[in-house]
Tab-separated table of C-alpha atoms in Angstrom:
chain	number	residue	atom	x	y	z
A	1	MET	CA	-31.517	-21.733	27.092
A	2	GLU	CA	-30.290	-23.855	30.067
A	3	THR	CA	-26.717	-23.543	28.965
A	4	LEU	CA	-27.180	-19.696	28.423
A	5	ASN	CA	-28.547	-19.238	31.913
A	6	SER	CA	-25.716	-21.166	33.379
A	7	LEU	CA	-23.071	-18.733	32.161
A	8	THR	CA	-21.639	-16.543	34.786
A	9	PRO	CA	-21.316	-12.780	34.253
A	10	GLU	CA	-17.622	-13.170	33.822
A	11	LEU	CA	-18.182	-15.671	30.811
A	12	TRP	CA	-20.708	-13.360	29.423
A	13	ARG	CA	-18.104	-10.604	29.528
A	14	LEU	CA	-15.541	-12.755	27.843
A	15	LEU	CA	-18.151	-13.675	25.237
A	16	LEU	CA	-18.741	-10.112	24.428
A	17	ALA	CA	-14.910	-9.468	24.424
A	18	ILE	CA	-14.278	-12.208	21.957
A	19	ILE	CA	-17.053	-10.688	19.550
A	20	GLY	CA	-15.734	-7.353	19.879
A	21	ILE	CA	-12.038	-8.542	18.917
A	22	VAL	CA	-13.612	-10.342	15.837
A	23	VAL	CA	-15.199	-6.918	14.942
A	24	VAL	CA	-11.873	-5.362	15.460
A	25	VAL	CA	-9.806	-7.804	13.526
A	26	PHE	CA	-11.993	-7.516	10.371
A	27	GLY	CA	-12.926	-3.845	10.673
A	28	ASN	CA	-9.319	-2.980	10.923
A	29	ALA	CA	-8.464	-5.066	8.088
A	30	LEU	CA	-11.023	-3.318	5.904
A	31	VAL	CA	-10.226	0.178	7.339
A	32	MET	CA	-6.646	-0.234	6.818
A	33	GLY	CA	-6.945	-1.917	3.365
A	34	TYR	CA	-8.829	1.126	2.140
A	35	LEU	CA	-6.708	3.680	3.966
A	36	GLU	CA	-3.401	2.076	2.702
A	37	ARG	CA	-4.641	2.288	-1.009
A	38	LYS	CA	-6.087	5.771	-0.573
A	39	LEU	CA	-2.934	7.025	1.210
A	40	ALA	CA	-0.701	5.253	-1.303
A	41	GLY	CA	-2.606	7.031	-4.064
A	42	HIS	CA	-2.191	10.534	-2.496
A	43	PHE	CA	1.256	10.154	-1.663
A	44	GLN	CA	2.056	9.690	-5.380
A	45	CYS	CA	-0.537	12.576	-6.261
A	46	ARG	CA	-2.985	10.107	-7.534
A	47	THR	CA	-6.702	9.733	-6.073
A	48	GLY	CA	-6.468	5.966	-5.240
A	49	PRO	CA	-9.846	3.849	-5.402
A	50	MET	CA	-12.727	6.170	-6.583
A	51	GLU	CA	-15.191	3.911	-8.473
A	52	VAL	CA	-17.082	1.840	-5.844
A	53	GLY	CA	-19.106	3.836	-3.528
A	54	PHE	CA	-18.220	7.485	-2.604
A	55	HIS	CA	-14.608	7.948	-3.115
A	56	GLY	CA	-14.133	4.259	-3.433
A	57	ILE	CA	-15.239	3.607	0.215
A	58	LEU	CA	-16.700	0.263	-0.636
A	59	GLN	CA	-13.855	-1.156	-2.712
A	60	LEU	CA	-12.559	-3.337	-0.111
A	61	ILE	CA	-16.085	-5.025	0.303
A	62	VAL	CA	-16.065	-5.773	-3.263
A	63	ASP	CA	-12.493	-7.003	-3.209
A	64	GLY	CA	-13.456	-9.381	-0.311
A	65	VAL	CA	-16.382	-10.860	-2.301
A	66	LYS	CA	-13.899	-11.412	-5.210
A	67	LEU	CA	-11.444	-12.961	-3.125
A	68	MET	CA	-14.070	-15.266	-1.416
A	69	GLY	CA	-15.279	-16.431	-5.110
A	70	LYS	CA	-11.838	-17.374	-6.305
A	71	GLN	CA	-10.678	-20.782	-6.446
A	72	LEU	CA	-7.913	-21.978	-4.125
A	73	VAL	CA	-5.298	-23.122	-6.504
A	74	VAL	CA	-2.834	-25.797	-4.818
A	75	PRO	CA	0.330	-25.907	-7.030
A	76	ALA	CA	1.207	-29.485	-8.380
A	77	GLN	CA	3.851	-31.162	-5.950
A	78	ALA	CA	3.159	-28.652	-3.216
A	79	ASP	CA	2.985	-30.208	0.362
A	80	LYS	CA	-0.859	-29.842	0.249
A	81	LYS	CA	-1.418	-30.323	4.020
A	82	LEU	CA	1.005	-27.577	5.079
A	83	PHE	CA	-0.039	-25.307	2.093
A	84	MET	CA	-3.528	-25.249	3.373
A	85	LEU	CA	-2.500	-25.012	6.919
A	86	ALA	CA	-0.357	-21.962	6.612
A	87	PRO	CA	-2.852	-19.273	6.095
A	88	MET	CA	-4.885	-20.625	8.972
A	89	LEU	CA	-1.804	-20.804	11.144
A	90	SER	CA	-1.070	-17.136	10.287
A	91	PHE	CA	-4.655	-15.880	10.882
A	92	ALA	CA	-5.869	-17.810	13.804
A	93	PRO	CA	-3.502	-16.592	16.493
A	94	VAL	CA	-3.917	-12.778	15.762
A	95	PHE	CA	-6.878	-12.666	17.861
A	96	LEU	CA	-5.258	-13.620	21.134
A	97	PRO	CA	-3.173	-10.818	21.737
A	98	LEU	CA	-6.200	-8.427	21.448
A	99	LEU	CA	-7.787	-10.182	24.413
A	100	VAL	CA	-5.091	-8.533	26.724
A	101	ILE	CA	-4.848	-5.207	25.111
A	102	PRO	CA	-6.539	-2.449	27.431
A	103	PHE	CA	-8.443	-0.458	24.799
A	104	SER	CA	-9.927	1.490	27.696
A	105	ASP	CA	-10.233	1.067	31.620
A	106	LYS	CA	-13.015	-1.246	31.149
A	107	LEU	CA	-12.662	-2.552	27.670
A	108	GLN	CA	-10.272	-5.227	28.180
A	109	GLY	CA	-10.695	-9.028	27.542
A	110	PHE	CA	-8.684	-9.951	30.689
A	111	ASP	CA	-5.697	-8.419	32.304
A	112	LEU	CA	-2.878	-11.172	32.506
A	113	ASP	CA	0.077	-10.579	34.740
A	114	VAL	CA	2.370	-11.504	31.922
A	115	GLY	CA	0.434	-9.852	29.159
A	116	LEU	CA	3.438	-8.556	27.201
A	117	LEU	CA	4.901	-11.983	27.286
A	118	PHE	CA	1.831	-13.501	26.078
A	119	ILE	CA	1.519	-11.028	23.205
A	120	LEU	CA	5.076	-11.523	22.214
A	121	ALA	CA	4.704	-15.374	22.323
A	122	ILE	CA	1.537	-15.422	20.140
A	123	ALA	CA	3.033	-12.950	17.693
A	124	SER	CA	6.021	-15.068	17.069
A	125	ILE	CA	3.770	-17.896	15.773
A	126	ASN	CA	3.198	-15.727	12.529
A	127	VAL	CA	6.958	-16.413	11.515
A	128	LEU	CA	6.158	-20.148	11.707
A	129	ALA	CA	3.191	-19.755	9.535
A	130	ILE	CA	5.312	-17.855	6.858
A	131	LEU	CA	7.802	-20.647	6.977
A	132	VAL	CA	5.164	-23.338	6.690
A	133	GLY	CA	3.510	-21.379	3.848
A	134	GLY	CA	6.931	-20.664	1.909
A	135	TRP	CA	8.003	-24.367	2.259
A	136	GLY	CA	4.730	-26.024	1.414
A	137	SER	CA	4.468	-23.915	-1.759
A	138	ASN	CA	7.203	-25.745	-3.365
A	139	ASN	CA	8.248	-22.599	-5.115
A	140	LYS	CA	11.901	-20.936	-4.978
A	141	TYR	CA	10.376	-17.434	-4.305
A	142	SER	CA	8.086	-18.589	-1.643
A	143	LEU	CA	10.866	-20.541	0.053
A	144	PHE	CA	13.387	-17.444	-0.131
A	145	GLY	CA	10.675	-15.224	1.072
A	146	ALA	CA	10.260	-17.653	4.087
A	147	PHE	CA	13.987	-18.016	4.808
A	148	ARG	CA	14.409	-14.095	4.875
A	149	SER	CA	11.252	-13.784	7.067
A	150	VAL	CA	12.697	-16.066	9.660
A	151	ALA	CA	16.195	-14.421	9.871
A	152	GLN	CA	14.575	-11.051	9.981
A	153	ASN	CA	12.083	-11.703	12.622
A	154	VAL	CA	14.501	-13.524	14.732
A	155	ALA	CA	16.895	-10.773	14.404
A	156	TYR	CA	14.372	-7.958	15.070
A	157	GLU	CA	12.749	-9.544	18.164
A	158	ILE	CA	15.987	-8.912	20.117
A	159	PRO	CA	16.040	-5.194	19.947
A	160	MET	CA	12.175	-5.029	20.295
A	161	LEU	CA	12.279	-7.082	23.458
A	162	ILE	CA	15.138	-5.094	24.984
A	163	ALA	CA	13.518	-1.780	24.166
A	164	LEU	CA	10.336	-3.003	25.877
A	165	LEU	CA	12.247	-4.315	28.580
A	166	ALA	CA	13.436	-0.899	29.558
A	167	VAL	CA	9.827	0.098	30.305
A	168	VAL	CA	9.085	-2.923	32.109
A	169	PHE	CA	12.016	-2.221	34.551
A	170	MET	CA	10.578	1.268	34.932
A	171	THR	CA	7.004	0.142	35.877
A	172	ASN	CA	7.889	-3.304	37.302
A	173	THR	CA	5.184	-5.111	35.543
A	174	PHE	CA	4.429	-7.129	32.714
A	175	SER	CA	0.740	-6.436	32.697
A	176	LEU	CA	-0.501	-4.062	30.124
A	177	ARG	CA	-2.992	-2.091	32.255
A	178	GLY	CA	-0.178	-1.741	34.957
A	179	ILE	CA	2.080	-0.115	32.451
A	180	VAL	CA	-0.832	2.235	31.284
A	181	GLU	CA	-1.556	3.138	34.880
A	182	ALA	CA	2.266	3.585	35.686
A	183	GLN	CA	2.392	6.431	33.037
A	184	ASN	CA	2.022	9.900	34.624
A	185	VAL	CA	4.273	11.019	31.965
A	186	TRP	CA	4.208	9.261	28.633
A	187	PHE	CA	7.093	7.039	28.447
A	188	VAL	CA	8.073	8.250	24.904
A	189	PHE	CA	9.475	11.315	26.687
A	190	LEU	CA	11.262	9.286	29.426
A	191	GLN	CA	12.573	6.516	26.956
A	192	PRO	CA	12.834	8.067	23.440
A	193	VAL	CA	15.631	5.863	22.365
A	194	ALA	CA	13.619	2.742	23.488
A	195	PHE	CA	10.538	4.159	21.479
A	196	LEU	CA	12.776	4.750	18.325
A	197	ILE	CA	14.346	1.291	18.424
A	198	TYR	CA	10.886	-0.182	18.986
A	199	LEU	CA	9.523	1.803	16.124
A	200	VAL	CA	12.128	0.405	13.711
A	201	ALA	CA	11.910	-3.103	15.220
A	202	MET	CA	8.045	-3.044	14.923
A	203	VAL	CA	8.105	-2.197	11.100
A	204	ALA	CA	10.529	-5.047	10.581
A	205	GLU	CA	8.573	-7.490	12.718
A	206	THR	CA	5.521	-6.724	10.618
A	207	ASN	CA	7.525	-7.303	7.337
A	208	ARG	CA	6.377	-3.991	5.880
A	209	ALA	CA	8.508	-1.675	3.710
A	210	PRO	CA	11.457	-0.714	3.890
A	211	PHE	CA	11.934	-4.114	5.447
A	212	ASP	CA	9.357	-6.065	3.344
A	213	LEU	CA	12.049	-8.512	2.178
A	214	PRO	CA	9.881	-11.604	2.730
A	215	GLU	CA	7.467	-10.350	0.064
A	216	ALA	CA	9.619	-8.035	-2.015
A	217	GLU	CA	7.754	-7.703	-5.133
A	218	SER	CA	10.563	-6.869	-7.565
A	219	GLU	CA	12.762	-9.685	-6.459
A	220	LEU	CA	10.572	-12.496	-5.184
A	221	THR	CA	7.117	-11.951	-7.027
A	222	ALA	CA	5.318	-11.953	-3.805
A	223	GLY	CA	7.603	-13.953	-1.582
A	224	PHE	CA	6.027	-16.441	0.805
A	225	HIS	CA	2.497	-15.848	-0.409
A	226	THR	CA	3.222	-16.161	-4.224
A	227	GLU	CA	1.239	-19.199	-4.696
A	228	TYR	CA	-1.859	-18.287	-2.568
A	229	SER	CA	-5.146	-17.314	-4.203
A	230	GLY	CA	-8.295	-16.212	-2.978
A	231	MET	CA	-9.091	-16.439	0.679
A	232	GLY	CA	-5.586	-17.929	1.432
A	233	PHE	CA	-4.043	-14.819	0.341
A	234	SER	CA	-6.675	-12.712	2.116
A	235	LEU	CA	-6.194	-14.465	5.397
A	236	PHE	CA	-2.404	-13.624	5.106
A	237	MET	CA	-3.341	-10.074	4.447
A	238	ILE	CA	-5.794	-9.925	7.396
A	239	ALA	CA	-3.115	-11.360	9.651
A	240	GLU	CA	-0.543	-8.687	8.485
A	241	TYR	CA	-3.011	-5.831	9.202
A	242	THR	CA	-3.860	-7.194	12.612
A	243	ASN	CA	-0.334	-7.643	13.439
A	244	MET	CA	0.260	-3.997	12.399
A	245	PHE	CA	-2.625	-3.246	14.808
A	246	ILE	CA	-0.957	-5.218	17.419
A	247	VAL	CA	2.442	-3.823	17.316
A	248	CYS	CA	0.815	-0.232	17.185
A	249	SER	CA	-1.117	-1.114	20.309
A	250	ILE	CA	1.986	-2.085	22.134
A	251	ALA	CA	3.559	1.145	21.147
A	252	THR	CA	0.629	2.919	22.289
A	253	VAL	CA	0.442	1.007	25.666
A	254	PHE	CA	4.248	1.323	26.416
A	255	PHE	CA	5.032	4.694	25.079
A	256	LEU	CA	2.050	6.877	24.397
A	257	GLY	CA	0.110	6.540	27.476
A	258	GLY	CA	-2.507	3.911	26.238
A	259	THR	CA	-5.894	5.653	26.751
A	260	SER	CA	-4.784	8.987	28.586
A	261	GLY	CA	-5.844	12.050	26.853
A	262	ILE	CA	-8.337	14.875	27.207
A	263	PRO	CA	-11.051	13.454	29.652
A	264	LEU	CA	-14.322	12.574	27.821
A	265	PRO	CA	-17.789	11.564	29.641
A	266	TYR	CA	-17.802	7.892	30.582
A	267	PHE	CA	-14.070	7.928	30.291
A	268	GLU	CA	-13.709	4.288	31.242
A	269	TYR	CA	-15.211	3.453	28.010
A	270	THR	CA	-14.701	6.423	25.848
A	271	GLY	CA	-10.826	6.558	26.542
A	272	ALA	CA	-10.889	3.865	23.715
A	273	LEU	CA	-11.328	6.688	21.241
A	274	TRP	CA	-7.847	8.107	22.327
A	275	PHE	CA	-6.462	4.658	22.145
A	276	PHE	CA	-7.844	4.132	18.619
A	277	ALA	CA	-6.521	7.624	17.614
A	278	LYS	CA	-3.007	6.913	18.708
A	279	VAL	CA	-2.934	3.456	17.130
A	280	TYR	CA	-4.181	4.738	13.819
A	281	LEU	CA	-1.638	7.626	13.915
A	282	LEU	CA	1.069	5.178	14.162
A	283	MET	CA	-0.504	3.104	11.382
A	284	PHE	CA	-0.584	6.052	9.308
A	285	PHE	CA	3.168	6.517	10.053
A	286	LEU	CA	3.606	2.975	8.969
A	287	VAL	CA	2.046	3.580	5.587
A	288	TRP	CA	3.871	7.074	5.358
A	289	ILE	CA	7.350	5.335	5.520
A	290	ARG	CA	6.208	2.484	3.256
A	291	TRP	CA	5.526	4.981	0.423
A	292	THR	CA	8.714	6.976	1.279
A	293	TYR	CA	11.639	4.431	1.852
A	294	PRO	CA	13.009	2.030	-0.705
A	295	ARG	CA	13.592	-1.449	0.369
A	296	THR	CA	16.791	-2.323	2.237
A	297	ARG	CA	19.257	-4.854	0.991
A	298	PHE	CA	19.415	-7.862	3.048
A	299	ASP	CA	23.110	-7.161	4.624
A	300	GLN	CA	21.995	-3.640	5.333
A	301	LEU	CA	18.882	-5.048	7.126
A	302	MET	CA	21.114	-7.166	9.460
A	303	ASN	CA	23.785	-4.523	9.887
A	304	LEU	CA	21.042	-2.145	11.112
A	305	CYS	CA	19.908	-4.561	13.597
A	306	TRP	CA	23.056	-5.992	14.814
A	307	LYS	CA	25.225	-2.965	14.738
A	308	TYR	CA	22.886	-0.173	15.651
A	309	LEU	CA	19.558	-1.494	17.194
A	310	ILE	CA	21.047	-4.135	19.500
A	311	PRO	CA	23.963	-1.994	21.115
A	312	PHE	CA	21.826	1.005	21.483
A	313	SER	CA	18.926	-0.897	23.133
A	314	LEU	CA	21.590	-2.658	25.552
A	315	ILE	CA	23.032	0.810	26.545
A	316	ASN	CA	19.750	2.117	26.937
A	317	LEU	CA	18.590	-0.828	29.174
A	318	LEU	CA	21.871	-0.433	31.298
A	319	ILE	CA	21.133	3.319	31.838
A	320	THR	CA	17.493	2.769	32.773
A	321	VAL	CA	18.381	-0.088	35.222
A	322	VAL	CA	21.110	2.247	36.885
A	323	VAL	CA	18.685	5.250	37.042
A	324	VAL	CA	15.849	2.931	38.379
A	325	LYS	CA	18.263	1.736	41.149
A	326	LEU	CA	19.196	5.233	42.090
B	1	MET	CA	34.360	4.852	15.409
B	2	LYS	CA	33.678	8.287	14.048
B	3	ALA	CA	32.441	6.953	10.740
B	4	TYR	CA	29.852	4.880	12.807
B	5	PHE	CA	28.141	7.900	14.475
B	6	THR	CA	28.670	9.935	11.190
B	7	ASP	CA	26.726	7.241	9.460
B	8	LEU	CA	23.910	7.089	12.192
B	9	PHE	CA	23.363	10.980	12.122
B	10	THR	CA	23.486	11.548	8.249
B	11	GLY	CA	21.278	8.463	7.848
B	12	ALA	CA	18.708	9.532	10.239
B	13	TRP	CA	18.771	12.901	8.751
B	14	SER	CA	18.049	11.684	5.280
B	15	LEU	CA	15.310	9.684	6.563
B	16	ILE	CA	13.559	12.685	7.913
B	17	VAL	CA	14.336	14.768	4.704
B	18	GLY	CA	12.611	11.764	2.799
B	19	LEU	CA	9.542	11.781	4.981
B	20	LYS	CA	9.225	15.622	4.361
B	21	VAL	CA	9.231	14.931	0.618
B	22	THR	CA	6.379	12.561	0.731
B	23	PHE	CA	4.453	14.464	3.033
B	24	LYS	CA	4.599	17.452	0.618
B	25	ALA	CA	3.183	14.991	-2.171
B	26	LEU	CA	0.599	13.906	0.337
B	27	ILE	CA	-0.862	17.367	0.823
B	28	SER	CA	-0.172	18.477	-2.831
B	29	PRO	CA	-3.187	18.410	-5.181
B	30	VAL	CA	-3.868	15.203	-7.228
B	31	VAL	CA	-2.538	15.500	-10.685
B	32	THR	CA	-4.232	12.476	-12.362
B	33	VAL	CA	-8.085	12.437	-13.604
B	34	GLN	CA	-10.560	9.749	-13.670
B	35	TYR	CA	-9.994	9.038	-17.320
B	36	PRO	CA	-13.171	8.109	-19.277
B	37	ARG	CA	-15.338	10.464	-17.307
B	38	VAL	CA	-12.818	13.269	-17.056
B	39	LYS	CA	-10.377	14.020	-19.856
B	40	ASN	CA	-7.224	16.277	-19.967
B	41	GLU	CA	-6.905	18.648	-22.772
B	42	VAL	CA	-4.708	17.506	-25.487
B	43	THR	CA	-1.510	19.510	-26.177
B	44	PRO	CA	-1.731	21.435	-29.386
B	45	ASN	CA	1.707	19.771	-30.373
B	46	TYR	CA	0.329	16.400	-30.255
B	47	ARG	CA	0.614	14.679	-33.563
B	48	GLY	CA	-2.089	12.259	-34.247
B	49	HIS	CA	-3.063	10.680	-37.687
B	50	ILE	CA	-3.348	13.222	-40.562
B	51	ASP	CA	-6.636	15.015	-41.241
B	52	LEU	CA	-7.917	17.200	-44.112
B	53	VAL	CA	-8.082	20.865	-42.925
B	54	LYS	CA	-11.426	22.684	-43.099
B	55	ASP	CA	-10.903	26.013	-44.786
B	56	ALA	CA	-12.718	28.755	-42.680
B	57	GLU	CA	-13.608	30.787	-45.725
B	58	THR	CA	-14.875	28.271	-48.145
B	59	GLY	CA	-16.184	25.794	-45.338
B	60	SER	CA	-14.544	23.038	-47.360
B	61	HIS	CA	-11.197	21.166	-47.802
B	62	ARG	CA	-8.089	22.756	-49.570
B	63	CYS	CA	-7.206	19.707	-51.469
B	64	ILE	CA	-6.320	20.234	-55.207
B	65	THR	CA	-5.897	16.526	-55.787
B	66	CYS	CA	-2.401	16.995	-56.929
B	67	GLY	CA	-1.468	13.691	-55.560
B	68	SER	CA	1.872	14.858	-53.817
B	69	CYS	CA	1.093	13.212	-50.553
B	70	MET	CA	0.337	9.923	-51.971
B	71	ARG	CA	3.739	9.911	-53.965
B	72	GLU	CA	5.628	11.214	-50.959
B	73	CYS	CA	4.346	8.756	-48.460
B	74	PRO	CA	7.031	6.311	-47.637
B	75	SER	CA	4.612	3.677	-46.459
B	76	GLY	CA	2.217	4.066	-49.322
B	77	CYS	CA	-0.793	4.423	-47.096
B	78	ILE	CA	-2.680	7.417	-48.601
B	79	VAL	CA	-4.968	6.985	-51.769
B	80	VAL	CA	-6.082	10.302	-53.396
B	81	ASP	CA	-8.175	10.386	-56.412
B	82	GLY	CA	-10.339	12.939	-58.198
B	83	GLU	CA	-12.432	13.680	-61.248
B	84	LYS	CA	-12.989	16.510	-63.778
B	85	ARG	CA	-16.299	18.281	-63.008
B	86	GLU	CA	-18.100	20.877	-64.929
B	87	GLY	CA	-17.447	24.472	-63.791
B	88	VAL	CA	-14.786	23.316	-61.240
B	89	LYS	CA	-11.173	24.416	-61.968
B	90	GLY	CA	-8.820	21.628	-61.811
B	91	LYS	CA	-9.705	18.134	-60.290
B	92	ALA	CA	-12.397	17.656	-57.751
B	93	LEU	CA	-11.504	15.439	-54.869
B	94	THR	CA	-13.540	12.106	-54.766
B	95	VAL	CA	-11.291	9.706	-52.670
B	96	PHE	CA	-8.839	10.487	-49.815
B	97	THR	CA	-8.304	7.591	-47.612
B	98	LEU	CA	-5.513	6.783	-45.063
B	99	ASP	CA	-4.608	3.258	-43.851
B	100	PHE	CA	-3.410	3.976	-40.538
B	101	THR	CA	-2.278	0.498	-39.967
B	102	LYS	CA	0.811	1.246	-41.964
B	103	CYS	CA	1.306	5.021	-41.313
B	104	SER	CA	4.624	5.553	-39.339
B	105	LEU	CA	3.395	9.340	-38.619
B	106	CYS	CA	6.390	10.710	-40.255
B	107	GLY	CA	4.624	13.784	-41.469
B	108	ALA	CA	5.972	13.901	-44.988
B	109	CYS	CA	2.505	14.426	-46.464
B	110	VAL	CA	1.790	17.460	-44.334
B	111	GLU	CA	5.086	18.901	-45.324
B	112	VAL	CA	4.833	18.477	-48.944
B	113	CYS	CA	1.234	19.740	-49.293
B	114	PRO	CA	1.310	22.699	-51.607
B	115	THR	CA	-1.918	24.169	-50.217
B	116	GLN	CA	-1.581	23.171	-46.379
B	117	ALA	CA	-4.615	21.087	-46.809
B	118	LEU	CA	-3.132	18.357	-44.333
B	119	ASP	CA	-2.743	18.662	-40.694
B	120	TYR	CA	-2.345	16.276	-37.575
B	121	SER	CA	-5.430	15.577	-35.838
B	122	GLN	CA	-6.086	15.474	-31.948
B	123	GLU	CA	-7.301	11.809	-31.925
B	124	TYR	CA	-5.777	9.604	-29.268
B	125	GLU	CA	-8.491	7.121	-28.357
B	126	LEU	CA	-7.843	4.777	-31.174
B	127	ALA	CA	-8.921	1.281	-30.151
B	128	GLY	CA	-10.462	-1.044	-32.711
B	129	SER	CA	-11.667	-4.510	-33.166
B	130	ALA	CA	-10.641	-5.048	-36.917
B	131	ARG	CA	-7.928	-3.469	-39.043
B	132	GLU	CA	-10.641	-2.019	-41.112
B	133	ASP	CA	-11.386	0.310	-38.384
B	134	PHE	CA	-7.971	2.058	-39.046
B	135	HIS	CA	-8.840	2.686	-42.601
B	136	TYR	CA	-10.098	6.126	-42.372
B	137	ASP	CA	-11.933	8.044	-45.094
B	138	LEU	CA	-10.538	11.467	-44.350
B	139	LEU	CA	-12.837	13.137	-47.041
B	140	LYS	CA	-15.908	11.741	-45.015
B	141	ARG	CA	-14.283	13.076	-42.002
B	142	VAL	CA	-13.824	16.534	-43.169
B	143	GLU	CA	-17.393	16.826	-44.514
B	144	GLU	CA	-18.801	15.528	-41.303
B	145	ARG	CA	-16.721	17.877	-39.082
B	146	GLU	CA	-18.794	21.032	-38.302
């Protein structure tokens, strides 16, 4: 009780924020896992999960229990320490970026001046986790998946950063709340090229189809997580869904006006409804393109990045800088 | 340089067309059914294993125990036998079995039957745990059928 009383209001707020973030991470993984399978079904004129609960709504909970009950198999001759470390390395950092995302005017862990840099720095740890997992598995498919993931993520971080930089030049701040507040007009209308480039780079950064080369089922079994079973696999999956949530949140903050929308009562809190609506619309788009496009070949992937995205993002940045200066 | 921009625009256009195709699929009705609980109607052209036809007039099978099907069968999977009974013209059918483990579904028996006593059934749920499960007594089947 002594320690509880000694907590300052600011610490209480942070504690609540962290609890909220844990809820968002697991809730998002459940919702997206269900939505993805349901949408995948309907994109193919099937029904998707139907058996557990009303229209299969409890399917993901049952799956979670199953995954928890499964044995963690470590392959013989795998690097056991790295093998066990990788899922945690992938899963643990995904909580941090959510701390600085402004869900609404008042619902934000804390507003960092360098919020964007913070998110991008933390998000890039995932590449390391994939590399460690692929290397530690002692499996050729895992290793190939990891190699591809590193090449792809390093390449696509460049256009992503440059596209976001154009917005930063317009708002003069790295703080996510500052960027939301600076948007009288949604930046998607002022920076359409940057938005498109970010959209492509965001799909590649989250390793999702059509850029899912690190886990290409038809070539690499399951890529870097071939050898993972039970919770090792599900930690990777939760991390992937949370990374989707994070990149969609950045897109919402930078291009879709964050919480802005039709005013509701108690808008400093209920603005989060608009925020989540926009994020999940983008998530729906991610699922949509996953079930539309075939996987790119590796050279096509690199061509798209180096020949199209990077030149266009640089030109876009140049024009933005000139216009802002004028 | 021209090819670069043509590629860009035709590529982007094809992506949009692709999205349109899948979105149409998303809003179109579901075509699958939840199988064990809901079943699709079997097409009349479906050729399952053979079955004796139940004659609508006599309420019995039409087999005259000629044994043509047994002789015609390339896999030798049909056994037909009959006996002479008092007051019945010709032979009365006593045994008509099909060993479906050997049947190749060629349909020669159906073609050769002089009285059209054989036809294809609509059975498709054919899981079994022993090979004896696929030794069908077609005479019993036709008597049990309403």
